[in-house]
PDB file of C-alpha atoms in Angstrom:
ATOM      1  CA  GLY A   1     -12.852  -7.439 -10.992  1.00 37.00           C
ATOM      2  CA  GLU A   2     -12.034  -3.784 -11.128  1.00 40.00           C
ATOM      3  CA  SER A   3      -8.771  -2.729 -12.615  1.00 49.00           C
ATOM      4  CA  VAL A   4      -7.271   0.492 -13.821  1.00 58.00           C
ATOM      5  CA  GLY A   5      -4.309   0.315 -16.139  1.00 51.00           C
ATOM      6  CA  LEU A   6      -1.992   2.682 -17.942  1.00 45.00           C
ATOM      7  CA  HIS A   7      -0.691   2.329 -21.481  1.00 46.00           C
ATOM      8  CA  LEU A   8       2.830   3.698 -20.921  1.00 49.00           C
ATOM      9  CA  PRO A   9       4.973   3.570 -17.800  1.00 84.00           C
ATOM     10  CA  THR A  10       7.174   6.542 -18.866  1.00 91.00           C
ATOM     11  CA  LEU A  11       6.430   9.525 -21.070  1.00 93.00           C
ATOM     12  CA  SER A  12       9.183  11.930 -22.105  1.00 95.00           C
ATOM     13  CA  VAL A  13       8.251  15.307 -23.625  1.00 96.00           C
ATOM     14  CA  GLN A  14       9.981  18.548 -24.500  1.00 97.00           C
ATOM     15  CA  GLU A  15       9.289  21.631 -22.426  1.00 97.00           C
ATOM     16  CA  GLY A  16       6.499  23.609 -24.009  1.00 97.00           C
ATOM     17  CA  ASP A  17       4.937  20.623 -25.761  1.00 97.00           C
ATOM     18  CA  ASN A  18       1.554  19.210 -24.862  1.00 97.00           C
ATOM     19  CA  SER A  19       1.462  15.929 -22.899  1.00 97.00           C
ATOM     20  CA  ILE A  20      -1.177  13.240 -23.071  1.00 96.00           C
ATOM     21  CA  ILE A  21      -1.332  10.523 -20.444  1.00 96.00           C
ATOM     22  CA  ASN A  22      -3.733   7.661 -21.079  1.00 94.00           C
ATOM     23  CA  CYS A  23      -5.570   5.305 -18.778  1.00 94.00           C
ATOM     24  CA  ALA A  24      -7.870   2.347 -19.385  1.00 92.00           C
ATOM     25  CA  TYR A  25     -10.392   1.068 -16.873  1.00 90.00           C
ATOM     26  CA  SER A  26     -12.471  -2.080 -16.832  1.00 86.00           C
ATOM     27  CA  ASN A  27     -15.373  -1.332 -14.491  1.00 86.00           C
ATOM     28  CA  SER A  28     -18.261  -0.099 -16.613  1.00 85.00           C
ATOM     29  CA  ALA A  29     -20.091   0.879 -13.402  1.00 87.00           C
ATOM     30  CA  SER A  30     -17.463   3.439 -12.384  1.00 90.00           C
ATOM     31  CA  ASP A  31     -19.094   6.808 -11.771  1.00 90.00           C
ATOM     32  CA  TYR A  32     -16.153   9.014 -10.885  1.00 92.00           C
ATOM     33  CA  PHE A  33     -12.597   9.412 -12.180  1.00 95.00           C
ATOM     34  CA  ILE A  34      -9.674  11.422 -10.915  1.00 95.00           C
ATOM     35  CA  TRP A  35      -6.092  12.265 -11.780  1.00 97.00           C
ATOM     36  CA  TYR A  36      -3.353  12.749  -9.223  1.00 97.00           C
ATOM     37  CA  LYS A  37       0.227  13.970  -9.521  1.00 97.00           C
ATOM     38  CA  GLN A  38       2.830  12.521  -7.180  1.00 95.00           C
ATOM     39  CA  GLU A  39       6.286  13.959  -6.704  1.00 94.00           C
ATOM     40  CA  SER A  40       9.051  12.007  -5.020  1.00 91.00           C
ATOM     41  CA  GLY A  41       8.539  11.717  -1.270  1.00 91.00           C
ATOM     42  CA  LYS A  42       5.137  13.419  -1.394  1.00 95.00           C
ATOM     43  CA  GLY A  43       1.566  12.257  -1.268  1.00 95.00           C
ATOM     44  CA  PRO A  44      -0.653  12.334  -4.373  1.00 95.00           C
ATOM     45  CA  GLN A  45      -1.820  15.827  -5.280  1.00 96.00           C
ATOM     46  CA  PHE A  46      -5.247  16.299  -6.827  1.00 95.00           C
ATOM     47  CA  ILE A  47      -5.184  17.584 -10.409  1.00 97.00           C
ATOM     48  CA  ILE A  48      -8.644  17.206 -11.898  1.00 97.00           C
ATOM     49  CA  ASP A  49     -11.674  14.932 -11.686  1.00 95.00           C
ATOM     50  CA  ILE A  50     -14.671  14.068 -13.830  1.00 95.00           C
ATOM     51  CA  ARG A  51     -17.972  12.328 -13.264  1.00 93.00           C
ATOM     52  CA  SER A  52     -19.336   9.685 -15.580  1.00 93.00           C
ATOM     53  CA  ASN A  53     -22.081  11.981 -16.893  1.00 93.00           C
ATOM     54  CA  MET A  54     -19.438  14.192 -18.510  1.00 96.00           C
ATOM     55  CA  ASP A  55     -17.058  13.675 -21.462  1.00 97.00           C
ATOM     56  CA  LYS A  56     -14.643  16.508 -20.879  1.00 98.00           C
ATOM     57  CA  ARG A  57     -13.538  18.813 -18.138  1.00 97.00           C
ATOM     58  CA  GLN A  58     -10.960  21.559 -18.236  1.00 97.00           C
ATOM     59  CA  GLY A  59      -8.799  23.098 -15.567  1.00 95.00           C
ATOM     60  CA  GLN A  60      -5.821  25.359 -15.644  1.00 93.00           C
ATOM     61  CA  ARG A  61      -3.544  23.900 -18.372  1.00 96.00           C
ATOM     62  CA  VAL A  62      -5.142  20.473 -17.873  1.00 98.00           C
ATOM     63  CA  THR A  63      -8.005  18.704 -19.582  1.00 98.00           C
ATOM     64  CA  VAL A  64      -9.499  15.320 -18.761  1.00 98.00           C
ATOM     65  CA  LEU A  65     -11.344  13.362 -21.432  1.00 98.00           C
ATOM     66  CA  LEU A  66     -13.583  10.416 -20.679  1.00 97.00           C
ATOM     67  CA  ASN A  67     -14.659   7.924 -23.325  1.00 96.00           C
ATOM     68  CA  LYS A  68     -17.107   5.558 -21.681  1.00 93.00           C
ATOM     69  CA  THR A  69     -17.643   3.558 -24.866  1.00 93.00           C
ATOM     70  CA  VAL A  70     -14.084   2.228 -24.827  1.00 94.00           C
ATOM     71  CA  LYS A  71     -13.508   2.803 -21.087  1.00 93.00           C
ATOM     72  CA  HIS A  72     -10.663   5.221 -21.653  1.00 94.00           C
ATOM     73  CA  LEU A  73      -9.521   8.244 -19.688  1.00 95.00           C
ATOM     74  CA  SER A  74      -6.850  10.725 -20.663  1.00 97.00           C
ATOM     75  CA  LEU A  75      -5.103  13.694 -19.088  1.00 98.00           C
ATOM     76  CA  GLN A  76      -3.853  16.432 -21.340  1.00 98.00           C
ATOM     77  CA  ILE A  77      -1.320  18.946 -20.046  1.00 98.00           C
ATOM     78  CA  ALA A  78      -0.801  22.034 -22.184  1.00 97.00           C
ATOM     79  CA  ALA A  79       2.600  23.729 -22.504  1.00 97.00           C
ATOM     80  CA  THR A  80       4.321  21.184 -20.277  1.00 97.00           C
ATOM     81  CA  GLN A  81       6.784  22.668 -17.816  1.00 96.00           C
ATOM     82  CA  PRO A  82       9.702  21.130 -15.875  1.00 96.00           C
ATOM     83  CA  GLY A  83       7.588  21.375 -12.730  1.00 96.00           C
ATOM     84  CA  ASP A  84       5.134  18.949 -14.306  1.00 97.00           C
ATOM     85  CA  SER A  85       7.697  16.151 -14.045  1.00 97.00           C
ATOM     86  CA  ALA A  86       6.193  13.569 -11.680  1.00 96.00           C
ATOM     87  CA  VAL A  87       4.272  10.300 -11.617  1.00 94.00           C
ATOM     88  CA  TYR A  88       0.651  10.642 -12.658  1.00 96.00           C
ATOM     89  CA  PHE A  89      -2.042   8.261 -11.416  1.00 94.00           C
ATOM     90  CA  CYS A  90      -5.540   7.802 -12.657  1.00 94.00           C
ATOM     91  CA  ALA A  91      -8.115   6.392 -10.273  1.00 94.00           C
ATOM     92  CA  GLU A  92     -11.750   5.435 -10.441  1.00 93.00           C
ATOM     93  CA  ARG A  93     -14.575   4.872  -8.020  1.00 91.00           C
ATOM     94  CA  GLY A  94     -17.122   2.218  -8.656  1.00 84.00           C
ATOM     95  CA  THR A  95     -20.784   2.858  -8.000  1.00 77.00           C
ATOM     96  CA  GLY A  96     -21.560   2.155  -4.357  1.00 75.00           C
ATOM     97  CA  ARG A  97     -17.923   2.258  -3.305  1.00 75.00           C
ATOM     98  CA  ARG A  98     -16.200   5.171  -1.630  1.00 79.00           C
ATOM     99  CA  ALA A  99     -12.563   4.141  -1.930  1.00 86.00           C
ATOM    100  CA  LEU A 100     -10.612   4.776  -5.105  1.00 90.00           C
ATOM    101  CA  THR A 101      -8.992   2.122  -7.288  1.00 91.00           C
ATOM    102  CA  PHE A 102      -5.660   3.368  -8.609  1.00 91.00           C
ATOM    103  CA  GLY A 103      -3.644   2.542 -11.681  1.00 87.00           C
ATOM    104  CA  SER A 104       0.082   1.852 -11.430  1.00 83.00           C
ATOM    105  CA  GLY A 105       1.158   5.299 -12.647  1.00 90.00           C
ATOM    106  CA  THR A 106       2.925   6.979 -15.571  1.00 93.00           C
ATOM    107  CA  ARG A 107       6.156   8.853 -15.070  1.00 94.00           C
ATOM    108  CA  LEU A 108       6.244  12.132 -16.994  1.00 96.00           C
ATOM    109  CA  GLN A 109       9.722  13.458 -17.764  1.00 96.00           C
ATOM    110  CA  VAL A 110       9.971  16.977 -19.149  1.00 96.00           C
ATOM    111  CA  GLN A 111      13.139  17.669 -21.108  1.00 93.00           C
ATOM    112  CA  PRO A 112      14.362  21.297 -21.081  1.00 89.00           C
TER     113      PRO A 112
ATOM    114  CA  GLY B   1      -4.154  22.495   9.793  1.00 51.00           C
ATOM    115  CA  ALA B   2      -4.449  23.278   6.125  1.00 81.00           C
ATOM    116  CA  GLY B   3      -3.801  19.758   4.894  1.00 94.00           C
ATOM    117  CA  VAL B   4      -3.758  16.130   5.955  1.00 97.00           C
ATOM    118  CA  SER B   5      -0.985  15.549   8.457  1.00 97.00           C
ATOM    119  CA  GLN B   6       0.665  12.173   9.013  1.00 98.00           C
ATOM    120  CA  SER B   7       3.212  11.069  11.578  1.00 97.00           C
ATOM    121  CA  PRO B   8       5.829   9.835  11.778  1.00 98.00           C
ATOM    122  CA  SER B   9       7.118  10.606   8.290  1.00 97.00           C
ATOM    123  CA  ASN B  10       9.503   7.676   8.521  1.00 97.00           C
ATOM    124  CA  LYS B  11       9.473   4.594  10.734  1.00 98.00           C
ATOM    125  CA  VAL B  12      12.068   1.840  10.890  1.00 98.00           C
ATOM    126  CA  THR B  13      11.344  -1.145  13.088  1.00 97.00           C
ATOM    127  CA  GLU B  14      12.306  -4.740  13.571  1.00 97.00           C
ATOM    128  CA  LYS B  15      10.243  -7.626  12.297  1.00 97.00           C
ATOM    129  CA  GLY B  16       7.725  -8.735  14.890  1.00 98.00           C
ATOM    130  CA  LYS B  17       7.278  -5.332  16.515  1.00 98.00           C
ATOM    131  CA  ASP B  18       3.973  -3.427  16.562  1.00 98.00           C
ATOM    132  CA  VAL B  19       3.712   0.008  14.933  1.00 98.00           C
ATOM    133  CA  GLU B  20       1.178   2.817  15.101  1.00 98.00           C
ATOM    134  CA  LEU B  21       0.741   5.364  12.335  1.00 98.00           C
ATOM    135  CA  ARG B  22      -1.209   8.557  12.865  1.00 98.00           C
ATOM    136  CA  CYS B  23      -3.365  10.627  10.538  1.00 98.00           C
ATOM    137  CA  ASP B  24      -4.868  14.039  11.264  1.00 97.00           C
ATOM    138  CA  PRO B  25      -7.391  14.855   8.496  1.00 96.00           C
ATOM    139  CA  ILE B  26      -8.406  18.243   7.147  1.00 95.00           C
ATOM    140  CA  SER B  27     -10.626  20.012   9.645  1.00 92.00           C
ATOM    141  CA  GLY B  28     -14.292  19.420   8.860  1.00 90.00           C
ATOM    142  CA  HIS B  29     -13.706  16.369   6.674  1.00 92.00           C
ATOM    143  CA  THR B  30     -15.859  13.474   7.796  1.00 91.00           C
ATOM    144  CA  ALA B  31     -14.478  10.809   5.470  1.00 92.00           C
ATOM    145  CA  LEU B  32     -11.023   9.349   6.097  1.00 95.00           C
ATOM    146  CA  TYR B  33      -9.174   6.719   4.067  1.00 96.00           C
ATOM    147  CA  TRP B  34      -5.994   4.692   4.499  1.00 97.00           C
ATOM    148  CA  TYR B  35      -4.045   3.390   1.499  1.00 97.00           C
ATOM    149  CA  ARG B  36      -0.759   1.551   1.104  1.00 97.00           C
ATOM    150  CA  GLN B  37       1.756   2.207  -1.665  1.00 94.00           C
ATOM    151  CA  SER B  38       4.504  -0.298  -2.335  1.00 89.00           C
ATOM    152  CA  LEU B  39       7.639   0.836  -4.162  1.00 80.00           C
ATOM    153  CA  GLY B  40       6.849   1.939  -7.700  1.00 72.00           C
ATOM    154  CA  GLN B  41       3.228   0.871  -7.434  1.00 77.00           C
ATOM    155  CA  GLY B  42      -0.165   2.469  -7.291  1.00 82.00           C
ATOM    156  CA  LEU B  43      -2.158   2.873  -4.126  1.00 92.00           C
ATOM    157  CA  GLU B  44      -3.963  -0.036  -2.478  1.00 94.00           C
ATOM    158  CA  PHE B  45      -7.063   0.700  -0.401  1.00 94.00           C
ATOM    159  CA  LEU B  46      -6.962  -0.459   3.219  1.00 97.00           C
ATOM    160  CA  ILE B  47      -9.823   1.013   5.245  1.00 96.00           C
ATOM    161  CA  TYR B  48     -12.399   3.819   5.118  1.00 93.00           C
ATOM    162  CA  PHE B  49     -14.209   5.760   7.869  1.00 93.00           C
ATOM    163  CA  GLN B  50     -17.294   7.927   7.388  1.00 90.00           C
ATOM    164  CA  GLY B  51     -18.609   9.805  10.389  1.00 86.00           C
ATOM    165  CA  ASN B  52     -19.952   7.449  13.035  1.00 84.00           C
ATOM    166  CA  SER B  53     -20.731   4.654  10.604  1.00 88.00           C
ATOM    167  CA  ALA B  54     -19.012   1.275  10.827  1.00 89.00           C
ATOM    168  CA  PRO B  55     -15.732   1.436   8.896  1.00 92.00           C
ATOM    169  CA  ASP B  56     -15.224  -0.353   5.586  1.00 93.00           C
ATOM    170  CA  LYS B  57     -12.364  -2.732   6.408  1.00 94.00           C
ATOM    171  CA  SER B  58     -12.536  -4.683   3.173  1.00 93.00           C
ATOM    172  CA  GLY B  59      -9.005  -3.719   2.086  1.00 94.00           C
ATOM    173  CA  LEU B  60      -7.114  -4.773   5.215  1.00 96.00           C
ATOM    174  CA  PRO B  61      -4.671  -7.525   4.123  1.00 95.00           C
ATOM    175  CA  SER B  62      -4.687  -9.500   7.379  1.00 96.00           C
ATOM    176  CA  ASP B  63      -5.942  -9.434  10.965  1.00 96.00           C
ATOM    177  CA  ARG B  64      -2.601  -7.940  11.993  1.00 98.00           C
ATOM    178  CA  PHE B  65      -3.900  -4.649  10.596  1.00 98.00           C
ATOM    179  CA  SER B  66      -6.428  -2.524  12.435  1.00 97.00           C
ATOM    180  CA  ALA B  67      -7.453   1.104  12.555  1.00 97.00           C
ATOM    181  CA  GLU B  68      -9.545   3.367  14.679  1.00 95.00           C
ATOM    182  CA  ARG B  69     -10.795   6.882  14.455  1.00 94.00           C
ATOM    183  CA  THR B  70     -11.432   8.710  17.696  1.00 84.00           C
ATOM    184  CA  GLY B  71     -13.892  11.561  17.966  1.00 81.00           C
ATOM    185  CA  GLY B  72     -14.464  11.553  14.232  1.00 77.00           C
ATOM    186  CA  SER B  73     -11.094  13.182  13.608  1.00 90.00           C
ATOM    187  CA  VAL B  74      -7.654  11.656  14.194  1.00 95.00           C
ATOM    188  CA  SER B  75      -7.090   8.097  13.019  1.00 97.00           C
ATOM    189  CA  THR B  76      -4.487   5.524  13.993  1.00 98.00           C
ATOM    190  CA  LEU B  77      -3.474   2.561  11.835  1.00 98.00           C
ATOM    191  CA  THR B  78      -1.893  -0.240  13.848  1.00 98.00           C
ATOM    192  CA  ILE B  79       0.133  -3.100  12.440  1.00 98.00           C
ATOM    193  CA  GLN B  80       0.882  -5.913  14.880  1.00 98.00           C
ATOM    194  CA  ARG B  81       3.761  -8.374  14.583  1.00 98.00           C
ATOM    195  CA  THR B  82       5.147  -6.576  11.550  1.00 98.00           C
ATOM    196  CA  GLN B  83       6.519  -8.571   8.612  1.00 97.00           C
ATOM    197  CA  GLN B  84       8.975  -7.482   5.939  1.00 96.00           C
ATOM    198  CA  GLU B  85       6.198  -7.440   3.340  1.00 95.00           C
ATOM    199  CA  ASP B  86       4.530  -4.679   5.380  1.00 97.00           C
ATOM    200  CA  SER B  87       7.274  -2.291   4.242  1.00 97.00           C
ATOM    201  CA  ALA B  88       5.575   0.422   2.194  1.00 97.00           C
ATOM    202  CA  VAL B  89       4.380   4.001   2.319  1.00 97.00           C
ATOM    203  CA  TYR B  90       1.112   4.301   4.210  1.00 98.00           C
ATOM    204  CA  LEU B  91      -1.012   7.185   2.964  1.00 98.00           C
ATOM    205  CA  CYS B  92      -4.011   8.788   4.581  1.00 98.00           C
ATOM    206  CA  ALA B  93      -6.601  10.854   2.748  1.00 96.00           C
ATOM    207  CA  SER B  94      -9.711  12.770   3.752  1.00 95.00           C
ATOM    208  CA  SER B  95     -12.686  14.231   1.920  1.00 92.00           C
ATOM    209  CA  PHE B  96     -15.568  16.448   2.967  1.00 88.00           C
ATOM    210  CA  ASP B  97     -17.837  13.431   3.074  1.00 78.00           C
ATOM    211  CA  GLN B  98     -18.297  10.172   1.232  1.00 72.00           C
ATOM    212  CA  TYR B  99     -20.164  11.839  -1.600  1.00 73.00           C
ATOM    213  CA  HIS B 100     -17.916  14.799  -2.195  1.00 69.00           C
ATOM    214  CA  GLN B 101     -14.565  14.037  -3.631  1.00 77.00           C
ATOM    215  CA  PRO B 102     -11.733  14.602  -4.222  1.00 90.00           C
ATOM    216  CA  GLN B 103      -9.733  12.908  -1.547  1.00 92.00           C
ATOM    217  CA  HIS B 104      -6.830  14.974  -0.292  1.00 95.00           C
ATOM    218  CA  PHE B 105      -3.718  13.067   0.730  1.00 97.00           C
ATOM    219  CA  GLY B 106      -1.044  13.496   3.338  1.00 97.00           C
ATOM    220  CA  ASP B 107       2.612  12.851   2.528  1.00 97.00           C
ATOM    221  CA  GLY B 108       2.511   9.414   4.104  1.00 97.00           C
ATOM    222  CA  THR B 109       4.551   7.374   6.541  1.00 98.00           C
ATOM    223  CA  ARG B 110       7.395   5.398   5.013  1.00 97.00           C
ATOM    224  CA  LEU B 111       7.542   2.147   6.979  1.00 98.00           C
ATOM    225  CA  SER B 112      10.630  -0.057   6.776  1.00 97.00           C
ATOM    226  CA  ILE B 113      10.704  -3.459   8.461  1.00 97.00           C
ATOM    227  CA  LEU B 114      14.175  -4.845   9.085  1.00 95.00           C
TER     228      LEU B 114
END
């Protein structure tokens, strides 16, 4: 069945460094991928998304890379700031489905 | 409002009681989704509404769970005869329509069953 998994449950980085959060997915028919940031007590906040016909998409300080060959998704955060500390979720949507399938999350800790 | 609004933000109830959770989506969004998030876990899909189409209920864990969406806007998730395993954060999301993502989330209702 579908599953979305994360390589590391916790990632600790120094302020100003770049962060890379990885995600593996198993559904080769997934056509849409998305990253969310969730702070304590809040709902997930949209960061960036990418469709399966793309390999890379950039936003403000964030880049998402999609490798369909190995079913791997990554989120890169440039010049990580203390405000980036949160849990990050990747999610995918399979073709024909409208709901998202979420991974279990990676906690990003930014050390000052 | 500007975002997805959910109420109540917190709900504590006794096992066996019924609860109703409310979601007010972003104005103009025709697609509405309910998810459940257990402590330290990712989100689990429950149910999806799109316009006047029949809802996708494939994620509802039991027949104690039901949801409705009146007038294509506000949605209510009802849990009957609550059990302790129903304790979780219930999150609602909306999107412009089923084809246009992303889904925008509310801050959820934290449900605690005693």
